[in-house]
Short mmCIF file of C-alpha atoms in Angstrom, two decimals:
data_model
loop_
_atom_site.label_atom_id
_atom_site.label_comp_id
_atom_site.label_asym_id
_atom_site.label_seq_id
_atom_site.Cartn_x
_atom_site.Cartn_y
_atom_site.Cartn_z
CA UNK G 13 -71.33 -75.85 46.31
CA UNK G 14 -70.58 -76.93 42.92
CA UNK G 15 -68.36 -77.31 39.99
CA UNK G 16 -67.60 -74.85 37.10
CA UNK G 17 -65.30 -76.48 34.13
CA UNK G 18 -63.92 -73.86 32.59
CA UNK G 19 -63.10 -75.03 28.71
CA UNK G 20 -60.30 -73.03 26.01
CA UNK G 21 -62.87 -71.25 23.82
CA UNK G 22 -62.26 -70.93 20.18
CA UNK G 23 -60.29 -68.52 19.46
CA UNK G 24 -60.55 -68.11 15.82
CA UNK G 25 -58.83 -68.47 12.75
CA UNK G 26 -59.41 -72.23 12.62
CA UNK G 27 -57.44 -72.26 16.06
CA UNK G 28 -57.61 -76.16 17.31
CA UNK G 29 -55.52 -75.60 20.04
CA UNK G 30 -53.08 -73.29 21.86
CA UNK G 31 -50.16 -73.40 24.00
CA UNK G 32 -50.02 -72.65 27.95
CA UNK G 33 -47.52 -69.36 28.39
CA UNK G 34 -48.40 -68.77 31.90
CA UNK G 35 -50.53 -69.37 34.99
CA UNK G 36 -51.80 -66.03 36.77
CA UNK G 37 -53.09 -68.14 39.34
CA UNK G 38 -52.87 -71.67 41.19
CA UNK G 39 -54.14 -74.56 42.74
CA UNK G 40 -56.25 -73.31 45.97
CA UNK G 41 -56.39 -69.78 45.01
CA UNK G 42 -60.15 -67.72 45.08
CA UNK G 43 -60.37 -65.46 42.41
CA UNK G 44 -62.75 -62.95 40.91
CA UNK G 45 -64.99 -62.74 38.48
CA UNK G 46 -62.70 -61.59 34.82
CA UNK G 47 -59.11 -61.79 36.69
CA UNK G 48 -56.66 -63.19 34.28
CA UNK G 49 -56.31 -66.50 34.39
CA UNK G 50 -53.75 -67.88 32.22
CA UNK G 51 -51.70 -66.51 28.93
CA UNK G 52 -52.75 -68.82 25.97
CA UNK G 53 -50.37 -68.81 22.65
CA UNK G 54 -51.68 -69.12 19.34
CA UNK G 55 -50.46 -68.88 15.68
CA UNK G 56 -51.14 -65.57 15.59
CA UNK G 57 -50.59 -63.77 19.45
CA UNK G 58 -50.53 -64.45 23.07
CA UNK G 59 -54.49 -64.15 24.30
CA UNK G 60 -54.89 -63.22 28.03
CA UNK G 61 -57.68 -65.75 29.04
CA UNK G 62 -59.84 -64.40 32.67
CA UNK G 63 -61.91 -66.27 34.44
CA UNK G 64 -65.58 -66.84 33.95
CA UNK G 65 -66.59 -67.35 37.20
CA UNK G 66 -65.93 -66.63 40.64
CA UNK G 67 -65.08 -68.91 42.94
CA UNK G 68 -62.04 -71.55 44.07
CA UNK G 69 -59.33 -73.16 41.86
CA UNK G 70 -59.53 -76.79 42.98
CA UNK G 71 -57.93 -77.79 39.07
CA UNK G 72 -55.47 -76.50 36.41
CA UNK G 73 -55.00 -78.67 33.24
CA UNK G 74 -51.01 -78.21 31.59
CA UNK G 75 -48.30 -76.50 32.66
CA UNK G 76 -46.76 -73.80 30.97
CA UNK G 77 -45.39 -75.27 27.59
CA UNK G 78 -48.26 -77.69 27.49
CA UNK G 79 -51.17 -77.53 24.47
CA UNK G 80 -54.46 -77.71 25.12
CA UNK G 81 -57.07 -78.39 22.63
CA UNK G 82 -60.07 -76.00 22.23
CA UNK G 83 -63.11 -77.25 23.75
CA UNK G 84 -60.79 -78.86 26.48
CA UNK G 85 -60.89 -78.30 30.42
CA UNK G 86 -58.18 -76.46 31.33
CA UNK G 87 -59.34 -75.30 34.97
CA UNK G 88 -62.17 -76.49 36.97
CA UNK G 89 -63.93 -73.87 39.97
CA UNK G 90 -65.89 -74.68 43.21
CA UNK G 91 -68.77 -72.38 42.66
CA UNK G 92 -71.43 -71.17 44.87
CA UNK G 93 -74.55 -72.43 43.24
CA UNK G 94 -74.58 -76.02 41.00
CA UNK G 95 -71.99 -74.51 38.49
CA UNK G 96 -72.06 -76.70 35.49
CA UNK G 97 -70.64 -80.13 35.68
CA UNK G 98 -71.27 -82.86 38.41
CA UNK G 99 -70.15 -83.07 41.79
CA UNK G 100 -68.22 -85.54 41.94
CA UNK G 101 -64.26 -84.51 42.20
CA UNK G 102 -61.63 -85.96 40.80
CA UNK G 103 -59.94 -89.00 42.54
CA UNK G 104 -57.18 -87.62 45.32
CA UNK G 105 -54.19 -89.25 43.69
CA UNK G 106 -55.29 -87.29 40.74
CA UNK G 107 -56.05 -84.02 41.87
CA UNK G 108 -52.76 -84.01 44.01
CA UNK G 109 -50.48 -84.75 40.64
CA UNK G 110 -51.80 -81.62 39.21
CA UNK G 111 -51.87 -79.57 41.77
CA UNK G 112 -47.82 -80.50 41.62
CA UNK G 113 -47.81 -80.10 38.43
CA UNK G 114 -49.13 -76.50 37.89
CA UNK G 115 -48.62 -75.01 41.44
CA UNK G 116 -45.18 -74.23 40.72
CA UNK G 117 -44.83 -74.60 36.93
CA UNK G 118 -41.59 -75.22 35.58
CA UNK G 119 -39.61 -72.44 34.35
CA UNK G 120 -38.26 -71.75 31.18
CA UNK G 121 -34.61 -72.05 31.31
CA UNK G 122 -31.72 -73.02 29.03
CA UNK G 123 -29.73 -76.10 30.20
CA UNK G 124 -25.98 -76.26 29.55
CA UNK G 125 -24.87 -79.77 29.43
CA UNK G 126 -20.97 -81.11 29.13
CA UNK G 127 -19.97 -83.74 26.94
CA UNK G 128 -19.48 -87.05 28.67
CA UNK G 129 -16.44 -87.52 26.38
CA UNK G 130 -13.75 -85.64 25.38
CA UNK G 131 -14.23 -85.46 21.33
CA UNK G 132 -11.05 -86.63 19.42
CA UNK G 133 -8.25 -84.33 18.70
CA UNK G 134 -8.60 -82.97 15.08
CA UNK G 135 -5.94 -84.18 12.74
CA UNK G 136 -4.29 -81.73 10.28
CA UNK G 137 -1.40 -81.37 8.54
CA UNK G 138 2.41 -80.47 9.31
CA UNK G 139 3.15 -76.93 9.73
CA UNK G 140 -0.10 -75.74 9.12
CA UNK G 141 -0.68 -73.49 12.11
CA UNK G 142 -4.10 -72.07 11.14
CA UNK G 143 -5.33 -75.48 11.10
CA UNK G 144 -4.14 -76.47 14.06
CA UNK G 145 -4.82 -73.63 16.10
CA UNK G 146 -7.68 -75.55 17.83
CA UNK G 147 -5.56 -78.64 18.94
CA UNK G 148 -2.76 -76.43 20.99
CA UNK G 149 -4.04 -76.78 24.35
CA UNK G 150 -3.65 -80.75 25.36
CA UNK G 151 -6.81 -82.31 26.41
CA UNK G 152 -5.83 -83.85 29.43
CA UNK G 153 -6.26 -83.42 33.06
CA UNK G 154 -3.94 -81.61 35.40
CA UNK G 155 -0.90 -83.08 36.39
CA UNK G 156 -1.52 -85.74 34.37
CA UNK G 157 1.99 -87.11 32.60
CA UNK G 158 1.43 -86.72 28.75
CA UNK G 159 2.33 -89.92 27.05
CA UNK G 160 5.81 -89.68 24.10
CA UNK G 161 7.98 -92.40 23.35
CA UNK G 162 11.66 -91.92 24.86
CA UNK G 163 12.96 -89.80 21.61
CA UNK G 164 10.38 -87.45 21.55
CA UNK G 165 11.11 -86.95 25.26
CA UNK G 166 14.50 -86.40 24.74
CA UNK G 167 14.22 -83.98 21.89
CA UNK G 168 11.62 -81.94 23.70
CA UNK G 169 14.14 -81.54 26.65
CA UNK G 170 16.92 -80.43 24.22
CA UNK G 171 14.31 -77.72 22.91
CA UNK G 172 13.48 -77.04 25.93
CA UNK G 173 9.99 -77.53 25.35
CA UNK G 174 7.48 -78.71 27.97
CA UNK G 175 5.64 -81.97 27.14
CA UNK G 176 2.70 -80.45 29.38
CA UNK G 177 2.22 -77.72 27.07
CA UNK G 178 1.65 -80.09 23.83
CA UNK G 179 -0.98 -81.68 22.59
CA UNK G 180 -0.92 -85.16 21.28
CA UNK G 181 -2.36 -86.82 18.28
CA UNK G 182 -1.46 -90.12 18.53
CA UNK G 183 -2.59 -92.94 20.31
CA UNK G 184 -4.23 -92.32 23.62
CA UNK G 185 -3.17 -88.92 22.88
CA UNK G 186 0.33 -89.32 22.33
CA UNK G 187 2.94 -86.87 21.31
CA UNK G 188 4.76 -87.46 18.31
CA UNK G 189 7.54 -85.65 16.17
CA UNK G 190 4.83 -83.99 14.01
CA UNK G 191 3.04 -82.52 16.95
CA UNK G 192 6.74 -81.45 18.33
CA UNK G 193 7.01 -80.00 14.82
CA UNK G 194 3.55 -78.16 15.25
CA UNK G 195 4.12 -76.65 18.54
CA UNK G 196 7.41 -75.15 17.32
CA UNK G 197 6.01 -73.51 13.70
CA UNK G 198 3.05 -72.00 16.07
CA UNK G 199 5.53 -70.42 18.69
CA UNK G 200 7.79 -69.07 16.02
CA UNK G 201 4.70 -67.82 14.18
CA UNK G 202 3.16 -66.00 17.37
CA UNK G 203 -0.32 -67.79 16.41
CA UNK G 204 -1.82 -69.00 19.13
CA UNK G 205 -1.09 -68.03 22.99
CA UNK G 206 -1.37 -71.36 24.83
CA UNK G 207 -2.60 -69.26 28.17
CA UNK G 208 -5.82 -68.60 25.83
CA UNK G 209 -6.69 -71.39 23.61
CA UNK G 210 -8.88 -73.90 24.57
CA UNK G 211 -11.47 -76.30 23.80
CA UNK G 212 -15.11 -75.58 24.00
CA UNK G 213 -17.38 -78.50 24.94
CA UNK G 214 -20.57 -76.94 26.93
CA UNK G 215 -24.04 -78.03 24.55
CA UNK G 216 -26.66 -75.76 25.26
CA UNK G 217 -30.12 -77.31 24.96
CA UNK G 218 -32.90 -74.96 24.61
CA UNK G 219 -36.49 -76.27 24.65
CA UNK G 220 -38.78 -74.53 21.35
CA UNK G 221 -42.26 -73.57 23.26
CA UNK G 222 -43.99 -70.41 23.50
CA UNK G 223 -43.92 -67.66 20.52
CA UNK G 224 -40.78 -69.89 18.92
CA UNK G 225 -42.37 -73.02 18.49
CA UNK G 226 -45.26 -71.01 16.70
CA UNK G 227 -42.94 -69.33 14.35
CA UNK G 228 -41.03 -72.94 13.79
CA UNK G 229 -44.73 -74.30 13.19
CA UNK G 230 -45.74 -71.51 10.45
CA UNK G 231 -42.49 -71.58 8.64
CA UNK G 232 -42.37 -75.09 8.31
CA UNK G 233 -45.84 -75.36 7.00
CA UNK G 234 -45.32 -71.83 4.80
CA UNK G 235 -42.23 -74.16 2.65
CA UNK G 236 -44.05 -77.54 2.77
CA UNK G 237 -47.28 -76.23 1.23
CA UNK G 238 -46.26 -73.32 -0.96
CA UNK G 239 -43.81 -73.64 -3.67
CA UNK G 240 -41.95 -70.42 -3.42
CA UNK G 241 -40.28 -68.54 -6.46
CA UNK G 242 -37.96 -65.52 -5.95
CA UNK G 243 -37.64 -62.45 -7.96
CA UNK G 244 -35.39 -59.57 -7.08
CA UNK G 245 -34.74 -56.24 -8.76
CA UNK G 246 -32.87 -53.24 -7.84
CA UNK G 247 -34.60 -49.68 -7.47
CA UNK G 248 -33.28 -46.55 -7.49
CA UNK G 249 -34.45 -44.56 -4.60
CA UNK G 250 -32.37 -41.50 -4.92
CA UNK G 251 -35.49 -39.57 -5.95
CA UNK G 252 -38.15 -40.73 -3.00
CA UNK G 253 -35.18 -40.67 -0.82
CA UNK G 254 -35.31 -36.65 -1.38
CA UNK G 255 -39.25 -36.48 -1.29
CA UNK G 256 -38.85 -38.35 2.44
CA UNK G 257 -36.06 -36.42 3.63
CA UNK G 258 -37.87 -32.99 2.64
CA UNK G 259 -41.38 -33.97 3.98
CA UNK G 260 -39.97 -35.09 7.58
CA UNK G 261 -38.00 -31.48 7.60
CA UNK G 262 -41.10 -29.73 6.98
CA UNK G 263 -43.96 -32.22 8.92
CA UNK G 264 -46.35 -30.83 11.23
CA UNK G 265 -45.51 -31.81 15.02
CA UNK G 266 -48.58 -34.20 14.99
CA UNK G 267 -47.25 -36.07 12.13
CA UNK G 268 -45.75 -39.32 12.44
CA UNK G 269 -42.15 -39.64 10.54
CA UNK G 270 -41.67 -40.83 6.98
CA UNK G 271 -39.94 -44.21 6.93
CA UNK G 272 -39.82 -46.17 3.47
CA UNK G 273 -42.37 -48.35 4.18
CA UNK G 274 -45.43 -45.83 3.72
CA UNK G 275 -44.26 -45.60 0.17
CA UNK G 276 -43.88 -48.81 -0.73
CA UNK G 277 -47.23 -49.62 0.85
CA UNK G 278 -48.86 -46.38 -1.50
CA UNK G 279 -46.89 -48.07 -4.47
CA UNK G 280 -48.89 -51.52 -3.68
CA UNK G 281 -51.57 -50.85 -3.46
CA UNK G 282 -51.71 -48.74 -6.58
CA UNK G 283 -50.14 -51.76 -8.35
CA UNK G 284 -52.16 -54.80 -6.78
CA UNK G 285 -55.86 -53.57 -8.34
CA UNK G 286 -54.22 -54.91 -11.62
CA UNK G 287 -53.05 -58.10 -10.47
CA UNK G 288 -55.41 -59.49 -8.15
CA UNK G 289 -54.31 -63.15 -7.70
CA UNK G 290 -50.91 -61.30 -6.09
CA UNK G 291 -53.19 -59.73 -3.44
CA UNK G 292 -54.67 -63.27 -2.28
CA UNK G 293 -54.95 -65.61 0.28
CA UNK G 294 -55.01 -69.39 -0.91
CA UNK G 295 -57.40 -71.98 0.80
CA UNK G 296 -55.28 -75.04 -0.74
CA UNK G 297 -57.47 -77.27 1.05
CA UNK G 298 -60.36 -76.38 -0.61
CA UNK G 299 -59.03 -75.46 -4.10
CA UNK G 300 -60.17 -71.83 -3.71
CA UNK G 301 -57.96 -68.46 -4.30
CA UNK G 302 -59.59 -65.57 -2.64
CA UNK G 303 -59.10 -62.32 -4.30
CA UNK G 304 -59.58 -59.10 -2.41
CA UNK G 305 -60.06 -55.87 -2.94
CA UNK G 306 -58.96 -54.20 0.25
CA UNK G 307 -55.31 -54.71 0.77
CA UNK G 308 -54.19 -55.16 4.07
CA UNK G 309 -50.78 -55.23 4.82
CA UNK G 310 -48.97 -57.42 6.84
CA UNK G 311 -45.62 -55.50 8.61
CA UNK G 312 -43.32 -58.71 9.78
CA UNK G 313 -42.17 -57.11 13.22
CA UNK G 314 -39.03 -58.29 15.22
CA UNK G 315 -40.34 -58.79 18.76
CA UNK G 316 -37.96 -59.74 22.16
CA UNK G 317 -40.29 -63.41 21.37
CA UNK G 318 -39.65 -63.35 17.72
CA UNK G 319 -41.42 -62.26 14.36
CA UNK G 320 -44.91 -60.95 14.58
CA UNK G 321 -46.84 -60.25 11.65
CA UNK G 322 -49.41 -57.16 12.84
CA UNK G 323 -51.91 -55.92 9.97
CA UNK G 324 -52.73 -53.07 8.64
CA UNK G 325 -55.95 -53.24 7.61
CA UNK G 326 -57.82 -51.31 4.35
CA UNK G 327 -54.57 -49.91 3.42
CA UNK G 328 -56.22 -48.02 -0.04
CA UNK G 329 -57.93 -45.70 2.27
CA UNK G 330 -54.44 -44.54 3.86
CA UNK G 331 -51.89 -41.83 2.90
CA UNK G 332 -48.86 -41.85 3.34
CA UNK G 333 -48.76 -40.17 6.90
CA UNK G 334 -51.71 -42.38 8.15
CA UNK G 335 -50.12 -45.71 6.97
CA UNK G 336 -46.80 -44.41 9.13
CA UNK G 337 -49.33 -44.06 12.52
CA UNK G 338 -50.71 -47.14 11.63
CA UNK G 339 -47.33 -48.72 11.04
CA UNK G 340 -46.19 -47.64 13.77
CA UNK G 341 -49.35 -48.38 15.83
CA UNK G 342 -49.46 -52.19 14.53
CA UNK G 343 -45.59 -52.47 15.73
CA UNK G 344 -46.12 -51.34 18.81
CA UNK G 345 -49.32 -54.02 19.55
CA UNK G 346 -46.87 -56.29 18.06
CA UNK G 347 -43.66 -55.53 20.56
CA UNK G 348 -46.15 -55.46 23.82
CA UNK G 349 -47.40 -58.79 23.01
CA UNK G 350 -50.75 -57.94 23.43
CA UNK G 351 -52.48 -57.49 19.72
CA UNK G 352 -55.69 -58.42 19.71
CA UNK G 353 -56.98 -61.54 16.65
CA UNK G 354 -57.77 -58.78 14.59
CA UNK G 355 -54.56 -57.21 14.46
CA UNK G 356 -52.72 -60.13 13.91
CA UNK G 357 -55.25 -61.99 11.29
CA UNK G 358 -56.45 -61.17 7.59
CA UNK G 359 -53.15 -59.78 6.15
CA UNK G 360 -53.61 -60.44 1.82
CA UNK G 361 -50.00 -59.68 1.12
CA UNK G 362 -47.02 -59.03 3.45
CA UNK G 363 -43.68 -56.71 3.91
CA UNK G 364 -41.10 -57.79 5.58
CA UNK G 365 -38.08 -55.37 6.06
CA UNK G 366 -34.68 -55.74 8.06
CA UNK G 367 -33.96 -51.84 7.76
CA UNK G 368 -30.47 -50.90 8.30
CA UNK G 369 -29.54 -54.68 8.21
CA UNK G 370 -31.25 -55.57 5.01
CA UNK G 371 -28.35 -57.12 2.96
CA UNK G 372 -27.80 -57.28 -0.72
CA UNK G 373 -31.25 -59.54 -1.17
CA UNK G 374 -32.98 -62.07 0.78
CA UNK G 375 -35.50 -64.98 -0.12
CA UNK G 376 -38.06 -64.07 2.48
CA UNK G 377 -40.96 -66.98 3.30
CA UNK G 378 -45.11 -66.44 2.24
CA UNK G 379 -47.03 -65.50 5.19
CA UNK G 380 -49.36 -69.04 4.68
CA UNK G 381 -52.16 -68.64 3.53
CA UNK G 382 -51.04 -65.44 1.06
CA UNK G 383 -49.58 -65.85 -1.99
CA UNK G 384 -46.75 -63.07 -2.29
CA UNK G 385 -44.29 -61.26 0.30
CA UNK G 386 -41.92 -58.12 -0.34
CA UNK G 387 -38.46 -57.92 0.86
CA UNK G 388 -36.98 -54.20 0.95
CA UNK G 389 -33.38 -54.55 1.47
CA UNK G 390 -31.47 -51.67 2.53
CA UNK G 391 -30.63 -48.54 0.53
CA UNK G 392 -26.79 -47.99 -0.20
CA UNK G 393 -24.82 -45.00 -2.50
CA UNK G 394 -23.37 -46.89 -5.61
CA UNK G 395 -22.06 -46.08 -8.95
CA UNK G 396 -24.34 -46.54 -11.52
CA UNK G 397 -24.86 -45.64 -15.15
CA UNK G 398 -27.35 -42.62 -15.69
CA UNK G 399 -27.87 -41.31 -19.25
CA UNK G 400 -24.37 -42.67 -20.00
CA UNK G 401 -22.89 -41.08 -17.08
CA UNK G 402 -21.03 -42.39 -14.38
CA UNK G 403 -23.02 -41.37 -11.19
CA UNK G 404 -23.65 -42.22 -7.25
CA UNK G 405 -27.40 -42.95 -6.81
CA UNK G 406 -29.52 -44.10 -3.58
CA UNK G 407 -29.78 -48.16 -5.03
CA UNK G 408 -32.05 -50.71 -3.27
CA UNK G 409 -32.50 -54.13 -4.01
CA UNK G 410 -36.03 -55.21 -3.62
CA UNK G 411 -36.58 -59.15 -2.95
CA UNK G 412 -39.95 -60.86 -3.57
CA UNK G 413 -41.25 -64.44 -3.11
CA UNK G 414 -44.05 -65.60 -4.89
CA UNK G 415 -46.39 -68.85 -4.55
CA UNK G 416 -45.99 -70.59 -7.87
CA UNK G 417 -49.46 -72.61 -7.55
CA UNK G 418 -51.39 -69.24 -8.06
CA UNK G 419 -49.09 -66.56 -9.17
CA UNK G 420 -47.16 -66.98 -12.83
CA UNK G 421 -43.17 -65.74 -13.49
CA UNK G 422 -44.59 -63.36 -16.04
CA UNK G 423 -46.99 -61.90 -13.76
CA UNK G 424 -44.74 -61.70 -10.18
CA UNK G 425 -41.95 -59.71 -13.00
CA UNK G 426 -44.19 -57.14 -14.53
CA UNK G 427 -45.96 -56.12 -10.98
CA UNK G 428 -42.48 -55.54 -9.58
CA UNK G 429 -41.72 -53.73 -12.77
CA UNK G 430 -44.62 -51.61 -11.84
CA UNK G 431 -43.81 -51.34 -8.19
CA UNK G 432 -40.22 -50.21 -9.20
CA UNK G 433 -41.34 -47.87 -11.52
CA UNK G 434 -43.51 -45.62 -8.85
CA UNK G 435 -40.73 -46.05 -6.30
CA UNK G 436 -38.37 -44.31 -8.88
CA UNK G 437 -41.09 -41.79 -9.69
CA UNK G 438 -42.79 -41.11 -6.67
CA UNK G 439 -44.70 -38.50 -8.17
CA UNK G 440 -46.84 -41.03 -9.55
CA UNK G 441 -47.90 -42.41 -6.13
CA UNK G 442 -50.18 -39.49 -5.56
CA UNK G 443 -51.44 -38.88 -8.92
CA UNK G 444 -55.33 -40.95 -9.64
#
């Protein structure tokens, strides 16, 4: 018999290492030739590692949560045959920690922990009942006597009022006149039902691994290497708005529906040719901007793990019902968690859209390493004026960030001029 280390093979991009998702397996278990093995989380997607051998698990390197470098062990086989390391086995002490460790990993919960100490009672001013809305319910333990001087006492008893039911401010949580005062203004007022308010003091502690600790990672490295720009401008879509609405009444039944993102992808990629350092990816590193002449699009997709960016490769050679399949196709790869390095690599310029929830603009972040990003917000009826006319158009504000290091004010403001101008004539997306 022998022993097979199995090491985390490169897995592109300039990958150095990836996070553990899950173990398909454990300590002890005989498995197959190409079963999976273990989930593996890079930048870019969740790989599905299987195993290269047959044979035993007598090791498993990390627990879920864990990195592990490429060209590391992360699980070591007994093999028939001499496998491909030496015979010797680990040291018992050893081998027995990790078996603990990955046998049953962890799992990935949220912890709710109390505060040790009751925070102290917000101060706020006389009769202000909005204010001091928070501070109704006394923070004190049941049956516990609340602590006022003999006056307050006394003029709480001729109200009527029970101490028990007020908070204090003062020392030691005391009750004063002013918090007397305050109880009275919110019972006249009807804010605040004392039955209902009360302090919230749970702290939830969530641990950032898995696909949120990779979008933390990209973001954070996205603002501390590019200096972004904004530009937004508002586009009237009243016009491709009809053209959409007609061509998904009158589609074939194979045809994919008409969103607005097919358009604005046919209205980039008849734009980009002319500015070429827009559709770019920047090696910063090395000082080089890489122009390209295919544009492939990257479609920022909400996932239940967080934002994906799938790619839609070669996006020139698409109209506008094959960049919907494809859009839709990408999105899809993107919401299974599954997407292969291809899918989710290469993008030269990306569009990210919140649809229905788009807001009046955003400032959306560069997809490192490119150097520009669209933002379609969503598409609302307002008033505008049209040929001095007072009329209700289809208005959409389109947000745009820009990396400053490659791509000039000037230059970002004209090609939006140019994408704006095809979006409001959408005739001119399909003429050469």
């Amino acid at each position: 018999m022998g022993r097979f280390v199995f090491k985390l093979p490169d897995l592109g991009e300039g990958t150095a290492e990836a996070e553990i998702v899950a173990w398909h397996v454990k300590v002890g278990d005989v498995v197959d030739e190409d079963a999976p093995l273990v989930d593996m989380l890079t930048d870019k997607a969740t790989v599905e590692m299987t195993s290269p051998v047959a044979g035993k698990l007598i090791e498993l390197n990390g627990a879920p949560g864990d990195m592990a470098a490429v060209g590391g062990p992360i699980a070591v086989f007994e093999v028939e045959g001499a496998g491909n390391a030496a015979t010797g086995r680990a040291p018992p002490a050893a081998a027995k920690a990790v078996a603990e460790k990955t046998a049953s990993p962890p799992p990935i919960t949220k912890a709710v922990v109390e505060e040790t100490e009751a925070p102290p009672p917000p101060t706020a001013a006389p009769h202000a009942p909005v204010a001091v809305a928070a501070r109704v319910i006394p923070d004190r333990a049941e049956n516990e006597k609340p602590l006022a001087s003999p006056a307050v006492r006394r003029r709480a008893e001729d109200l009527g009022i029970k101490l028990g039911h007020v908070a204090g401010t003062g020392p030691a949580g005391r009750i004063t006149h002013e918090d007397l005062d305050l109880f009275i203004a919110l019972a006249r007022s009807g804010a605040g039902a004392p039955a209902t308010l009360a302090r919230r003091t749970a702290v939830e502690e969530v641990k950032v691994i898995g696909m949120r600790r990779a979008i933390a990672r990209q973001m954070q490295e996205s603002k501390r290497r590019i200096p972004h720009f904004a530009y937004v401008e508002e586009v009237d879509m009243t016009e491709l708005e009809e053209l959409r609405v007609h061509l998904n009444a009158t589609k074939r039944a194979d045809q994919p529906k008409l969103t607005m993102l097919p358009f604005l992808m046919r209205a980039l990629v008849r734009v980009l040719p002319q500015y070429p350092q827009i559709n770019a990816r920047f090696d910063d590193e090395a000082g080089v901007v890489h122009r390209h002449a295919g544009v492939h699009i990257g479609i920022a997709t909400q996932t239940a793990n967080g934002l994906v960016v799938p790619v839609v490769k070669h996006a020139e050679a698409l109209d506008v019902w094959a960049a919907a399949a494809e859009v839709a196709r990408v999105a899809e790869i993107a919401r299974s968690g599954k997407g292969s390095k291809d899918d989710l690599s290469g993008s030269t310029i990306t569009i990210t859209s919140l649809g229905p929830l788009g807001g009046i603009a955003t400032t959306p972040v560069i997809n490192h390493p490119e150097v520009a990003i669209i933002g379609p917000n969503k598409i609302v009826d307002r008033p505008v004026v049209r040929h001095g006319q007072i009329a209700v158009r289809k208005m959409m504000n389109l947000s745009s960030s820009f990396d400053h290091r490659v791509v000039d004010g000037y230059d970002a403001a004209e090609f939006i001029q140019r994408v704006k101008a095809m979006l409001e004539h959408p005739a001119t997306l399909f003429m050469d």
